[in-house]
Structures are given as structure tokens and as C-alpha cells.
């Protein structure tokens, strides 16, 4: 059963420079109980899509259904099924305590505070906020504010949860708590989640499916296992000390399918091996280049490696 269905949706905005196409002909489905990692570079169209699912924006064309409810024509009804944390902690009020924020959020959703008192207690305890339930949120750390925002988004116990960068800016302990709670929402409570994040290790650990956006278009939509199967070939990973200008042309000539990632003090090359080239063969080539070899290893691509390949070569993966 598809909990969220997006059919040929596009969104365009008028700007001084002309029309900006934020989302272009997007179609996808998210099934009941799935955790979807919705990935892409900044400006790829992820947040615009999430806001359209929430009914905060209407598509320029196409339709979105939430549990068979048309978001365009029955927005209020559709929103009763969704809890969302968008752009940080904008759904909480800093002068209020967590308990007061939950009560206020419940009333906004048409629920009397006393009717969700037990569920609110569960949320605050699971998110390690119960001991601070009476304190003003303005006194909280960034991580505690984010957890309060998540609790407020879930106070009406929605079957669908949308989380936009839920661990952004959190310290390690807070990030771990949020990550564990996302797992709990999926496995224990059967929620359907869409998770946008730039932390690809987080997406790899939590998500069953991955959709990748690039310049408003969906360029990949697979389960994590399908993505791994598509990229199951091993590669040689070489980290070298050089400038991109010195080696970019050489890489393209020597290994046309290789990807190159420039970091602050090094360049990482991922060279598809398929049994060839061997570590020794790669080392022999690099010895002739104006670079120092920092490390060299045979590796299986991570989700981060796959993401880079999809973004660099989108036509191969849709």
C-alpha cells in the first residue's frame, strides 16, 4: 500500500531572472512502514517536495496523495496524517516549556491536550526530555530544541513523519538519541518516514529506500540493496596529494569511469576495478604522476560513493 503517491509533479517559481523550475516531473511512491532517504545536493528540490507533501506549497502541475487523500483538494484532511519537522525548530515556541509546546501543538491540530497526555509523556521520555519538561525551551541546547520540535510534530500520533535534516548541528549524544528514535518510529510504531539528510552514513543505516534528486529531477529511486547491487563492483580507492588541475586530465585519460573527490589536503580517486586494474597496476601509474600516494586500497563503494557516482552520471541511474 502506497502511503505517499507523487504523480508527475512539477513546481516552478517566478524570479527576477525568469522562471525557476525547482521540481520537474517527479513521480514516486513511499509504501507503508518504509523509511525513505530523500537525498541530493543543496538546491536539488528536496525541501520544495517536502513542503508540497505537507500542503505548504501547491504543485504547478501533478498530484500528491497522502493515504489516498488528494493534498491539493483536501489539504486539511491530508495533514492530519502527517507530522513534519522542517528547517530546524520553527514549530516550537522558545518561551514555552516542552509540555506547554506539546499542549499548544495538540490544540493547533484540533486535539485536546488531556487526550494525548500519555502519548506526550512517552515522547518526552523517549527523547530524554522528561526531566526538563517544565523548563523554557529557550534555555535548551540546540539538540534539546530539535528533540522538542520532533515531539511536537508527533503529538497527534501521525502515521507519516517528514524529517528535514533532523540531526543537523546536534552534538553526538543528541544525534544518537534522535537516530535511535527514528528507528523506534519505524520498527516499533510502524511509521512511514521521509528523511532528508546530507549525512549519507545516517541514510545508509536507517533507510530501506533511497531517492536522489539533482537539479529538480529524480535521478535514482531504489532500495538500498538495489543500489548496492547496481554498484557491487569493487574499486581501487587511491588517496593522493596533488591539485585537481595537475591530475584531472590524467585521470580522465587513464580511467574514464573513475570518480575524483577533492578534499582540503588530498584527492580521493575511486577507480572501478572489476578485477582490473590491480592495486599494483594503479600504484605503477600513480608513481609516474606529479603526486604522492597517501593510501591505496581495494574497496566496496559506500552510499556516499554511490551518491557521487549518481550525481556525476545521472542518466545512467534513473
PDB file of C-alpha atoms in Angstrom:
ATOM      1  CA  UNK A   1       0.000   0.000   0.000  1.00  0.00           C
ATOM      2  CA  UNK A   2       1.379   3.396  -1.013  1.00  0.00           C
ATOM      3  CA  UNK A   3       1.204   5.846   1.869  1.00  0.00           C
ATOM      4  CA  UNK A   4       2.508   8.723  -0.247  1.00  0.00           C
ATOM      5  CA  UNK A   5       1.989   8.876  -4.003  1.00  0.00           C
ATOM      6  CA  UNK A   6       3.524  11.632  -6.140  1.00  0.00           C
ATOM      7  CA  UNK A   7       2.488  11.696  -9.801  1.00  0.00           C
ATOM      8  CA  UNK A   8       4.214  13.883 -12.419  1.00  0.00           C
ATOM      9  CA  UNK A   9       4.655  16.781 -10.026  1.00  0.00           C
ATOM     10  CA  UNK A  10       6.454  19.962 -11.044  1.00  0.00           C
ATOM     11  CA  UNK A  11       6.952  23.237  -9.199  1.00  0.00           C
ATOM     12  CA  UNK A  12       8.094  26.487 -10.792  1.00  0.00           C
ATOM     13  CA  UNK A  13       8.720  29.883  -9.206  1.00  0.00           C
ATOM     14  CA  UNK A  14       8.900  33.303 -10.794  1.00  0.00           C
ATOM     15  CA  UNK A  15      12.177  35.119 -10.174  1.00  0.00           C
ATOM     16  CA  UNK A  16      13.830  38.281 -11.470  1.00  0.00           C
ATOM     17  CA  UNK A  17      15.988  36.149 -13.738  1.00  0.00           C
ATOM     18  CA  UNK A  18      12.945  34.304 -15.099  1.00  0.00           C
ATOM     19  CA  UNK A  19      11.164  31.090 -14.162  1.00  0.00           C
ATOM     20  CA  UNK A  20      12.963  28.748 -11.771  1.00  0.00           C
ATOM     21  CA  UNK A  21      11.992  25.079 -12.069  1.00  0.00           C
ATOM     22  CA  UNK A  22      12.534  23.700  -8.556  1.00  0.00           C
ATOM     23  CA  UNK A  23      10.946  20.280  -9.180  1.00  0.00           C
ATOM     24  CA  UNK A  24      10.468  18.739 -12.614  1.00  0.00           C
ATOM     25  CA  UNK A  25       8.104  15.858 -13.453  1.00  0.00           C
ATOM     26  CA  UNK A  26       8.621  13.967 -10.202  1.00  0.00           C
ATOM     27  CA  UNK A  27       6.859  10.647  -9.677  1.00  0.00           C
ATOM     28  CA  UNK A  28       7.487   8.282  -6.773  1.00  0.00           C
ATOM     29  CA  UNK A  29       5.750   6.260  -4.094  1.00  0.00           C
ATOM     30  CA  UNK A  30       6.532   5.564  -0.460  1.00  0.00           C
ATOM     31  CA  UNK A  31       4.990   2.419   1.000  1.00  0.00           C
ATOM     32  CA  UNK A  32       3.552   1.895   4.464  1.00  0.00           C
ATOM     33  CA  UNK A  33       6.275   1.480   7.104  1.00  0.00           C
ATOM     34  CA  UNK A  34       9.177   2.392   4.824  1.00  0.00           C
ATOM     35  CA  UNK A  35      11.945   4.836   5.707  1.00  0.00           C
ATOM     36  CA  UNK A  36      12.914   6.754   2.567  1.00  0.00           C
ATOM     37  CA  UNK A  37      16.174   8.662   2.375  1.00  0.00           C
ATOM     38  CA  UNK A  38      15.495  11.705   0.184  1.00  0.00           C
ATOM     39  CA  UNK A  39      18.926  12.873  -0.901  1.00  0.00           C
ATOM     40  CA  UNK A  40      20.518  15.439  -3.165  1.00  0.00           C
ATOM     41  CA  UNK A  41      22.795  18.487  -3.250  1.00  0.00           C
ATOM     42  CA  UNK A  42      21.582  21.859  -1.997  1.00  0.00           C
ATOM     43  CA  UNK A  43      19.013  23.257  -4.416  1.00  0.00           C
ATOM     44  CA  UNK A  44      18.075  19.843  -5.788  1.00  0.00           C
ATOM     45  CA  UNK A  45      14.373  20.249  -4.921  1.00  0.00           C
ATOM     46  CA  UNK A  46      14.140  18.150  -1.751  1.00  0.00           C
ATOM     47  CA  UNK A  47      12.687  20.764   0.617  1.00  0.00           C
ATOM     48  CA  UNK A  48      10.281  22.030  -2.049  1.00  0.00           C
ATOM     49  CA  UNK A  49       8.990  18.481  -2.486  1.00  0.00           C
ATOM     50  CA  UNK A  50       8.584  18.015   1.266  1.00  0.00           C
ATOM     51  CA  UNK A  51       6.660  21.297   1.524  1.00  0.00           C
ATOM     52  CA  UNK A  52       4.335  20.182  -1.280  1.00  0.00           C
ATOM     53  CA  UNK A  53       3.670  16.885   0.519  1.00  0.00           C
ATOM     54  CA  UNK A  54       2.818  18.939   3.622  1.00  0.00           C
ATOM     55  CA  UNK A  55       0.483  21.193   1.671  1.00  0.00           C
ATOM     56  CA  UNK A  56       2.595  24.275   2.388  1.00  0.00           C
ATOM     57  CA  UNK A  57       3.028  24.694  -1.371  1.00  0.00           C
ATOM     58  CA  UNK A  58       0.840  23.577  -4.240  1.00  0.00           C
ATOM     59  CA  UNK A  59       2.411  21.896  -7.292  1.00  0.00           C
ATOM     60  CA  UNK A  60       2.421  23.819 -10.529  1.00  0.00           C
ATOM     61  CA  UNK A  61       1.256  20.567 -12.066  1.00  0.00           C
ATOM     62  CA  UNK A  62       0.722  16.969 -10.999  1.00  0.00           C
ATOM     63  CA  UNK A  63      -0.914  15.483  -7.931  1.00  0.00           C
ATOM     64  CA  UNK A  64       0.152  14.283  -4.487  1.00  0.00           C
ATOM     65  CA  UNK A  65      -1.911  11.808  -2.471  1.00  0.00           C
ATOM     66  CA  UNK A  66      -1.390  11.023   1.208  1.00  0.00           C
ATOM     67  CA  UNK A  67      -3.157   7.784   2.148  1.00  0.00           C
ATOM     68  CA  UNK A  68      -5.360   8.214  -0.957  1.00  0.00           C
ATOM     69  CA  UNK A  69      -6.262  11.780   0.031  1.00  0.00           C
ATOM     70  CA  UNK A  70      -5.555  14.465  -2.573  1.00  0.00           C
ATOM     71  CA  UNK A  71      -3.386  17.112  -0.888  1.00  0.00           C
ATOM     72  CA  UNK A  72      -4.479  19.793  -3.376  1.00  0.00           C
ATOM     73  CA  UNK A  73      -8.228  19.379  -2.833  1.00  0.00           C
ATOM     74  CA  UNK A  74      -8.350  18.070   0.765  1.00  0.00           C
ATOM     75  CA  UNK A  75      -5.299  19.608   2.382  1.00  0.00           C
ATOM     76  CA  UNK A  76      -6.650  19.804   5.944  1.00  0.00           C
ATOM     77  CA  UNK A  77      -7.745  16.168   5.914  1.00  0.00           C
ATOM     78  CA  UNK A  78      -4.399  15.034   4.468  1.00  0.00           C
ATOM     79  CA  UNK A  79      -2.400  16.953   7.075  1.00  0.00           C
ATOM     80  CA  UNK A  80      -3.984  15.013   9.942  1.00  0.00           C
ATOM     81  CA  UNK A  81      -1.889  12.059   8.744  1.00  0.00           C
ATOM     82  CA  UNK A  82       1.447  13.935   8.665  1.00  0.00           C
ATOM     83  CA  UNK A  83       3.919  15.145  11.265  1.00  0.00           C
ATOM     84  CA  UNK A  84       6.773  17.283   9.960  1.00  0.00           C
ATOM     85  CA  UNK A  85       9.892  18.973  11.272  1.00  0.00           C
ATOM     86  CA  UNK A  86      11.038  21.427   8.621  1.00  0.00           C
ATOM     87  CA  UNK A  87      14.022  23.754   8.633  1.00  0.00           C
ATOM     88  CA  UNK A  88      15.108  23.126  12.195  1.00  0.00           C
ATOM     89  CA  UNK A  89      12.928  24.096  15.168  1.00  0.00           C
ATOM     90  CA  UNK A  90      10.397  26.514  13.703  1.00  0.00           C
ATOM     91  CA  UNK A  91       7.412  24.584  15.070  1.00  0.00           C
ATOM     92  CA  UNK A  92       8.248  25.346  18.728  1.00  0.00           C
ATOM     93  CA  UNK A  93       7.977  28.437  20.897  1.00  0.00           C
ATOM     94  CA  UNK A  94      11.020  29.293  22.990  1.00  0.00           C
ATOM     95  CA  UNK A  95       9.142  30.940  25.877  1.00  0.00           C
ATOM     96  CA  UNK A  96       7.126  27.756  26.467  1.00  0.00           C
ATOM     97  CA  UNK A  97       8.225  24.533  28.142  1.00  0.00           C
ATOM     98  CA  UNK A  98       8.171  21.174  26.304  1.00  0.00           C
ATOM     99  CA  UNK A  99       4.846  20.280  27.984  1.00  0.00           C
ATOM    100  CA  UNK A 100       3.338  23.639  27.025  1.00  0.00           C
ATOM    101  CA  UNK A 101       4.642  23.294  23.464  1.00  0.00           C
ATOM    102  CA  UNK A 102       3.044  19.843  23.195  1.00  0.00           C
ATOM    103  CA  UNK A 103      -0.267  21.153  24.513  1.00  0.00           C
ATOM    104  CA  UNK A 104      -0.198  24.079  22.079  1.00  0.00           C
ATOM    105  CA  UNK A 105       0.716  21.846  19.136  1.00  0.00           C
ATOM    106  CA  UNK A 106      -2.094  19.460  20.027  1.00  0.00           C
ATOM    107  CA  UNK A 107      -4.672  22.271  20.084  1.00  0.00           C
ATOM    108  CA  UNK A 108      -3.449  23.541  16.715  1.00  0.00           C
ATOM    109  CA  UNK A 109      -4.171  20.071  15.350  1.00  0.00           C
ATOM    110  CA  UNK A 110      -7.645  20.047  16.887  1.00  0.00           C
ATOM    111  CA  UNK A 111      -6.776  17.718  19.773  1.00  0.00           C
ATOM    112  CA  UNK A 112      -7.467  18.450  23.442  1.00  0.00           C
ATOM    113  CA  UNK A 113      -4.239  18.366  25.434  1.00  0.00           C
ATOM    114  CA  UNK A 114      -5.552  15.941  28.076  1.00  0.00           C
ATOM    115  CA  UNK A 115      -6.435  13.353  25.417  1.00  0.00           C
ATOM    116  CA  UNK A 116      -2.801  12.996  24.326  1.00  0.00           C
ATOM    117  CA  UNK A 117      -1.211  13.395  27.758  1.00  0.00           C
ATOM    118  CA  UNK A 118       0.009   9.781  27.926  1.00  0.00           C
ATOM    119  CA  UNK A 119       1.484   9.892  24.416  1.00  0.00           C
ATOM    120  CA  UNK A 120       3.179  13.198  25.192  1.00  0.00           C
ATOM    121  CA  UNK A 121       4.808  11.628  28.224  1.00  0.00           C
ATOM    122  CA  UNK A 122       6.074   8.753  26.058  1.00  0.00           C
ATOM    123  CA  UNK A 123       7.548  11.221  23.559  1.00  0.00           C
ATOM    124  CA  UNK A 124       9.356  13.303  26.165  1.00  0.00           C
ATOM    125  CA  UNK A 125      10.719  10.270  27.976  1.00  0.00           C
ATOM    126  CA  UNK A 126      11.898   8.539  24.792  1.00  0.00           C
ATOM    127  CA  UNK A 127      13.614  11.743  23.663  1.00  0.00           C
ATOM    128  CA  UNK A 128      15.298  12.313  27.058  1.00  0.00           C
ATOM    129  CA  UNK A 129      13.311  15.496  27.761  1.00  0.00           C
ATOM    130  CA  UNK A 130      11.128  14.406  30.685  1.00  0.00           C
ATOM    131  CA  UNK A 131      13.396  15.826  33.397  1.00  0.00           C
ATOM    132  CA  UNK A 132      13.253  19.247  31.662  1.00  0.00           C
ATOM    133  CA  UNK A 133       9.557  19.166  30.778  1.00  0.00           C
ATOM    134  CA  UNK A 134       8.745  22.341  32.763  1.00  0.00           C
ATOM    135  CA  UNK A 135      11.773  24.423  31.683  1.00  0.00           C
ATOM    136  CA  UNK A 136      11.554  27.119  28.970  1.00  0.00           C
ATOM    137  CA  UNK A 137      12.823  25.842  25.630  1.00  0.00           C
ATOM    138  CA  UNK A 138      14.931  28.994  25.214  1.00  0.00           C
ATOM    139  CA  UNK A 139      17.259  27.583  27.910  1.00  0.00           C
ATOM    140  CA  UNK A 140      17.821  24.362  25.936  1.00  0.00           C
ATOM    141  CA  UNK A 141      20.747  23.333  23.788  1.00  0.00           C
ATOM    142  CA  UNK A 142      20.294  23.063  20.019  1.00  0.00           C
ATOM    143  CA  UNK A 143      19.885  19.316  20.343  1.00  0.00           C
ATOM    144  CA  UNK A 144      17.184  19.558  23.028  1.00  0.00           C
ATOM    145  CA  UNK A 145      15.299  22.135  20.973  1.00  0.00           C
ATOM    146  CA  UNK A 146      15.407  19.820  17.973  1.00  0.00           C
ATOM    147  CA  UNK A 147      14.081  16.930  20.052  1.00  0.00           C
ATOM    148  CA  UNK A 148      11.280  19.150  21.366  1.00  0.00           C
ATOM    149  CA  UNK A 149      10.387  20.026  17.771  1.00  0.00           C
ATOM    150  CA  UNK A 150      10.220  16.343  16.869  1.00  0.00           C
ATOM    151  CA  UNK A 151       7.954  15.647  19.859  1.00  0.00           C
ATOM    152  CA  UNK A 152       5.609  18.473  18.821  1.00  0.00           C
ATOM    153  CA  UNK A 153       5.446  17.137  15.259  1.00  0.00           C
ATOM    154  CA  UNK A 154       4.402  13.721  16.616  1.00  0.00           C
ATOM    155  CA  UNK A 155       1.909  14.777  19.299  1.00  0.00           C
ATOM    156  CA  UNK A 156      -1.096  13.788  17.154  1.00  0.00           C
ATOM    157  CA  UNK A 157       0.485  10.358  16.531  1.00  0.00           C
ATOM    158  CA  UNK A 158       0.571  10.671  12.716  1.00  0.00           C
ATOM    159  CA  UNK A 159       1.275   7.613  10.537  1.00  0.00           C
ATOM    160  CA  UNK A 160       3.623   9.665   8.307  1.00  0.00           C
ATOM    161  CA  UNK A 161       6.657  11.594   9.571  1.00  0.00           C
ATOM    162  CA  UNK A 162       8.734  14.015   7.490  1.00  0.00           C
ATOM    163  CA  UNK A 163      12.125  14.973   8.917  1.00  0.00           C
ATOM    164  CA  UNK A 164      14.263  17.621   7.216  1.00  0.00           C
ATOM    165  CA  UNK A 165      17.895  17.266   8.390  1.00  0.00           C
ATOM    166  CA  UNK A 166      16.881  16.035  11.879  1.00  0.00           C
ATOM    167  CA  UNK A 167      20.450  15.682  13.201  1.00  0.00           C
ATOM    168  CA  UNK A 168      21.906  18.851  11.672  1.00  0.00           C
ATOM    169  CA  UNK A 169      24.003  20.752  14.213  1.00  0.00           C
ATOM    170  CA  UNK A 170      23.456  18.254  17.014  1.00  0.00           C
ATOM    171  CA  UNK A 171      26.173  17.001  19.322  1.00  0.00           C
ATOM    172  CA  UNK A 172      26.980  13.291  19.309  1.00  0.00           C
ATOM    173  CA  UNK A 173      24.707  12.335  22.219  1.00  0.00           C
ATOM    174  CA  UNK A 174      21.697  14.228  20.860  1.00  0.00           C
ATOM    175  CA  UNK A 175      22.254  12.856  17.357  1.00  0.00           C
ATOM    176  CA  UNK A 176      22.365   9.300  18.708  1.00  0.00           C
ATOM    177  CA  UNK A 177      19.089   9.833  20.609  1.00  0.00           C
ATOM    178  CA  UNK A 178      17.350  11.208  17.513  1.00  0.00           C
ATOM    179  CA  UNK A 179      18.736   8.390  15.359  1.00  0.00           C
ATOM    180  CA  UNK A 180      17.501   5.744  17.797  1.00  0.00           C
ATOM    181  CA  UNK A 181      14.085   7.414  17.947  1.00  0.00           C
ATOM    182  CA  UNK A 182      13.810   7.345  14.143  1.00  0.00           C
ATOM    183  CA  UNK A 183      14.480   3.589  14.300  1.00  0.00           C
ATOM    184  CA  UNK A 184      11.829   3.232  17.009  1.00  0.00           C
ATOM    185  CA  UNK A 185       9.247   5.155  14.965  1.00  0.00           C
ATOM    186  CA  UNK A 186       9.787   2.753  12.071  1.00  0.00           C
ATOM    187  CA  UNK A 187      10.227  -0.597  13.789  1.00  0.00           C
ATOM    188  CA  UNK A 188       8.070  -0.250  16.914  1.00  0.00           C
ATOM    189  CA  UNK A 189       5.366   2.182  15.823  1.00  0.00           C
ATOM    190  CA  UNK A 190       5.230   1.337  12.104  1.00  0.00           C
ATOM    191  CA  UNK A 191       5.524   4.942  10.942  1.00  0.00           C
ATOM    192  CA  UNK A 192       6.297   5.841   7.339  1.00  0.00           C
ATOM    193  CA  UNK A 193       9.208   8.291   7.235  1.00  0.00           C
ATOM    194  CA  UNK A 194      10.857  10.532   4.679  1.00  0.00           C
ATOM    195  CA  UNK A 195      14.265  11.669   5.839  1.00  0.00           C
ATOM    196  CA  UNK A 196      16.282  14.371   4.111  1.00  0.00           C
ATOM    197  CA  UNK A 197      19.917  14.476   5.136  1.00  0.00           C
ATOM    198  CA  UNK A 198      23.418  15.209   3.903  1.00  0.00           C
ATOM    199  CA  UNK A 199      24.744  12.601   6.341  1.00  0.00           C
ATOM    200  CA  UNK A 200      24.833   9.632   3.990  1.00  0.00           C
ATOM    201  CA  UNK A 201      26.013   7.232   6.680  1.00  0.00           C
ATOM    202  CA  UNK A 202      22.812   8.063   8.576  1.00  0.00           C
ATOM    203  CA  UNK A 203      20.686   7.350   5.485  1.00  0.00           C
ATOM    204  CA  UNK A 204      22.562   4.114   4.843  1.00  0.00           C
ATOM    205  CA  UNK A 205      21.885   2.913   8.385  1.00  0.00           C
ATOM    206  CA  UNK A 206      18.228   3.966   8.706  1.00  0.00           C
ATOM    207  CA  UNK A 207      16.639   3.808   5.264  1.00  0.00           C
ATOM    208  CA  UNK A 208      15.215   0.975   3.196  1.00  0.00           C
ATOM    209  CA  UNK A 209      14.827   3.147   0.103  1.00  0.00           C
ATOM    210  CA  UNK A 210      16.860   5.971  -1.402  1.00  0.00           C
ATOM    211  CA  UNK A 211      15.621   8.643  -3.819  1.00  0.00           C
ATOM    212  CA  UNK A 212      18.198  11.072  -5.192  1.00  0.00           C
ATOM    213  CA  UNK A 213      17.377  14.475  -6.675  1.00  0.00           C
ATOM    214  CA  UNK A 214      19.558  16.593  -8.929  1.00  0.00           C
ATOM    215  CA  UNK A 215      18.564  19.993 -10.330  1.00  0.00           C
ATOM    216  CA  UNK A 216      14.889  19.328  -9.680  1.00  0.00           C
ATOM    217  CA  UNK A 217      14.793  15.882 -11.248  1.00  0.00           C
ATOM    218  CA  UNK A 218      14.795  12.463  -9.665  1.00  0.00           C
ATOM    219  CA  UNK A 219      17.918  10.649 -10.852  1.00  0.00           C
ATOM    220  CA  UNK A 220      17.654   7.480  -8.751  1.00  0.00           C
ATOM    221  CA  UNK A 221      14.936   5.676  -6.809  1.00  0.00           C
ATOM    222  CA  UNK A 222      15.911   2.270  -5.438  1.00  0.00           C
ATOM    223  CA  UNK A 223      16.101   0.268  -2.264  1.00  0.00           C
ATOM    224  CA  UNK A 224      19.470   0.458  -0.555  1.00  0.00           C
ATOM    225  CA  UNK A 225      20.133  -3.146  -1.558  1.00  0.00           C
ATOM    226  CA  UNK A 226      19.282  -2.434  -5.201  1.00  0.00           C
ATOM    227  CA  UNK A 227      21.710   0.486  -5.189  1.00  0.00           C
ATOM    228  CA  UNK A 228      24.403  -1.763  -3.757  1.00  0.00           C
ATOM    229  CA  UNK A 229      23.669  -4.407  -6.392  1.00  0.00           C
ATOM    230  CA  UNK A 230      23.896  -1.820  -9.168  1.00  0.00           C
ATOM    231  CA  UNK A 231      27.305  -0.763  -7.824  1.00  0.00           C
ATOM    232  CA  UNK A 232      28.526  -4.068  -6.472  1.00  0.00           C
ATOM    233  CA  UNK A 233      31.770  -3.955  -8.468  1.00  0.00           C
ATOM    234  CA  UNK A 234      34.778  -3.393  -6.314  1.00  0.00           C
ATOM    235  CA  UNK A 235      37.006  -0.417  -6.878  1.00  0.00           C
ATOM    236  CA  UNK A 236      40.506   0.701  -6.097  1.00  0.00           C
ATOM    237  CA  UNK A 237      40.465   3.743  -3.825  1.00  0.00           C
ATOM    238  CA  UNK A 238      43.555   5.905  -4.028  1.00  0.00           C
ATOM    239  CA  UNK A 239      44.149   8.968  -1.871  1.00  0.00           C
ATOM    240  CA  UNK A 240      46.846  11.199  -3.300  1.00  0.00           C
ATOM    241  CA  UNK A 241      48.420  14.533  -2.535  1.00  0.00           C
ATOM    242  CA  UNK A 242      48.017  16.739  -5.614  1.00  0.00           C
ATOM    243  CA  UNK A 243      45.978  19.610  -7.005  1.00  0.00           C
ATOM    244  CA  UNK A 244      42.974  18.831  -9.237  1.00  0.00           C
ATOM    245  CA  UNK A 245      44.495  20.781 -12.124  1.00  0.00           C
ATOM    246  CA  UNK A 246      47.554  18.538 -12.091  1.00  0.00           C
ATOM    247  CA  UNK A 247      45.725  15.227 -12.316  1.00  0.00           C
ATOM    248  CA  UNK A 248      42.184  15.750 -13.638  1.00  0.00           C
ATOM    249  CA  UNK A 249      43.062  15.250 -17.316  1.00  0.00           C
ATOM    250  CA  UNK A 250      45.311  12.313 -16.490  1.00  0.00           C
ATOM    251  CA  UNK A 251      42.517  10.597 -14.557  1.00  0.00           C
ATOM    252  CA  UNK A 252      40.066  11.027 -17.430  1.00  0.00           C
ATOM    253  CA  UNK A 253      42.506   9.555 -19.926  1.00  0.00           C
ATOM    254  CA  UNK A 254      43.725   6.687 -17.754  1.00  0.00           C
ATOM    255  CA  UNK A 255      40.447   5.689 -16.025  1.00  0.00           C
ATOM    256  CA  UNK A 256      37.415   7.322 -17.753  1.00  0.00           C
ATOM    257  CA  UNK A 257      34.935   5.774 -15.285  1.00  0.00           C
ATOM    258  CA  UNK A 258      36.797   6.878 -12.160  1.00  0.00           C
ATOM    259  CA  UNK A 259      35.371   9.499  -9.786  1.00  0.00           C
ATOM    260  CA  UNK A 260      37.517  12.165  -8.189  1.00  0.00           C
ATOM    261  CA  UNK A 261      36.736  13.878  -4.876  1.00  0.00           C
ATOM    262  CA  UNK A 262      38.803  16.879  -3.810  1.00  0.00           C
ATOM    263  CA  UNK A 263      39.272  17.389  -0.078  1.00  0.00           C
ATOM    264  CA  UNK A 264      41.187  20.081   1.773  1.00  0.00           C
ATOM    265  CA  UNK A 265      44.568  18.374   1.622  1.00  0.00           C
ATOM    266  CA  UNK A 266      44.118  15.462  -0.766  1.00  0.00           C
ATOM    267  CA  UNK A 267      42.265  13.921  -3.709  1.00  0.00           C
ATOM    268  CA  UNK A 268      40.438  10.613  -3.462  1.00  0.00           C
ATOM    269  CA  UNK A 269      40.100   8.553  -6.632  1.00  0.00           C
ATOM    270  CA  UNK A 270      37.585   5.702  -6.881  1.00  0.00           C
ATOM    271  CA  UNK A 271      38.632   3.540  -9.826  1.00  0.00           C
ATOM    272  CA  UNK A 272      36.203   0.746 -10.857  1.00  0.00           C
ATOM    273  CA  UNK A 273      38.288  -2.425 -10.811  1.00  0.00           C
ATOM    274  CA  UNK A 274      36.100  -5.338 -11.964  1.00  0.00           C
ATOM    275  CA  UNK A 275      39.215  -7.411 -11.359  1.00  0.00           C
ATOM    276  CA  UNK A 276      41.307  -4.800 -13.152  1.00  0.00           C
ATOM    277  CA  UNK A 277      43.291  -2.703 -12.517  1.00  0.00           C
ATOM    278  CA  UNK A 278      45.067  -4.262  -9.575  1.00  0.00           C
ATOM    279  CA  UNK A 279      46.485  -2.275  -6.687  1.00  0.00           C
ATOM    280  CA  UNK A 280      49.962  -2.781  -8.124  1.00  0.00           C
ATOM    281  CA  UNK A 281      48.868  -1.529 -11.558  1.00  0.00           C
ATOM    282  CA  UNK A 282      47.281   1.624 -10.099  1.00  0.00           C
ATOM    283  CA  UNK A 283      50.348   2.273  -7.968  1.00  0.00           C
ATOM    284  CA  UNK A 284      52.595   1.918 -11.029  1.00  0.00           C
ATOM    285  CA  UNK A 285      50.564   4.554 -12.907  1.00  0.00           C
ATOM    286  CA  UNK A 286      50.418   6.985  -9.983  1.00  0.00           C
ATOM    287  CA  UNK A 287      54.180   6.703  -9.492  1.00  0.00           C
ATOM    288  CA  UNK A 288      54.553   8.448 -12.856  1.00  0.00           C
ATOM    289  CA  UNK A 289      52.278  11.352 -11.915  1.00  0.00           C
ATOM    290  CA  UNK A 290      53.106  14.597 -10.051  1.00  0.00           C
ATOM    291  CA  UNK A 291      51.600  13.347  -6.794  1.00  0.00           C
ATOM    292  CA  UNK A 292      52.339  11.488  -3.579  1.00  0.00           C
ATOM    293  CA  UNK A 293      50.361   8.309  -2.802  1.00  0.00           C
ATOM    294  CA  UNK A 294      48.849   8.652   0.688  1.00  0.00           C
ATOM    295  CA  UNK A 295      46.852   5.415   0.687  1.00  0.00           C
ATOM    296  CA  UNK A 296      45.746   2.697  -1.699  1.00  0.00           C
ATOM    297  CA  UNK A 297      43.134   0.020  -1.053  1.00  0.00           C
ATOM    298  CA  UNK A 298      40.576  -2.264  -2.641  1.00  0.00           C
ATOM    299  CA  UNK A 299      37.095  -1.276  -1.502  1.00  0.00           C
ATOM    300  CA  UNK A 300      33.359  -1.773  -1.992  1.00  0.00           C
ATOM    301  CA  UNK A 301      31.537   1.554  -2.582  1.00  0.00           C
ATOM    302  CA  UNK A 302      29.669   3.142   0.324  1.00  0.00           C
ATOM    303  CA  UNK A 303      26.404   5.035  -0.139  1.00  0.00           C
ATOM    304  CA  UNK A 304      28.493   8.209  -0.309  1.00  0.00           C
ATOM    305  CA  UNK A 305      30.489   6.768  -3.230  1.00  0.00           C
ATOM    306  CA  UNK A 306      27.281   5.679  -4.966  1.00  0.00           C
ATOM    307  CA  UNK A 307      25.710   9.104  -4.379  1.00  0.00           C
ATOM    308  CA  UNK A 308      28.659  10.844  -6.033  1.00  0.00           C
ATOM    309  CA  UNK A 309      28.516   8.480  -8.999  1.00  0.00           C
ATOM    310  CA  UNK A 310      24.772   9.048  -9.447  1.00  0.00           C
ATOM    311  CA  UNK A 311      25.096  12.831  -9.231  1.00  0.00           C
ATOM    312  CA  UNK A 312      28.016  12.839 -11.694  1.00  0.00           C
ATOM    313  CA  UNK A 313      26.289  10.457 -14.141  1.00  0.00           C
ATOM    314  CA  UNK A 314      22.525  10.854 -13.551  1.00  0.00           C
ATOM    315  CA  UNK A 315      21.393   9.490 -16.920  1.00  0.00           C
ATOM    316  CA  UNK A 316      22.751   6.043 -16.021  1.00  0.00           C
ATOM    317  CA  UNK A 317      20.721   5.506 -12.874  1.00  0.00           C
ATOM    318  CA  UNK A 318      17.096   6.655 -13.189  1.00  0.00           C
TER     319      UNK A 318
END
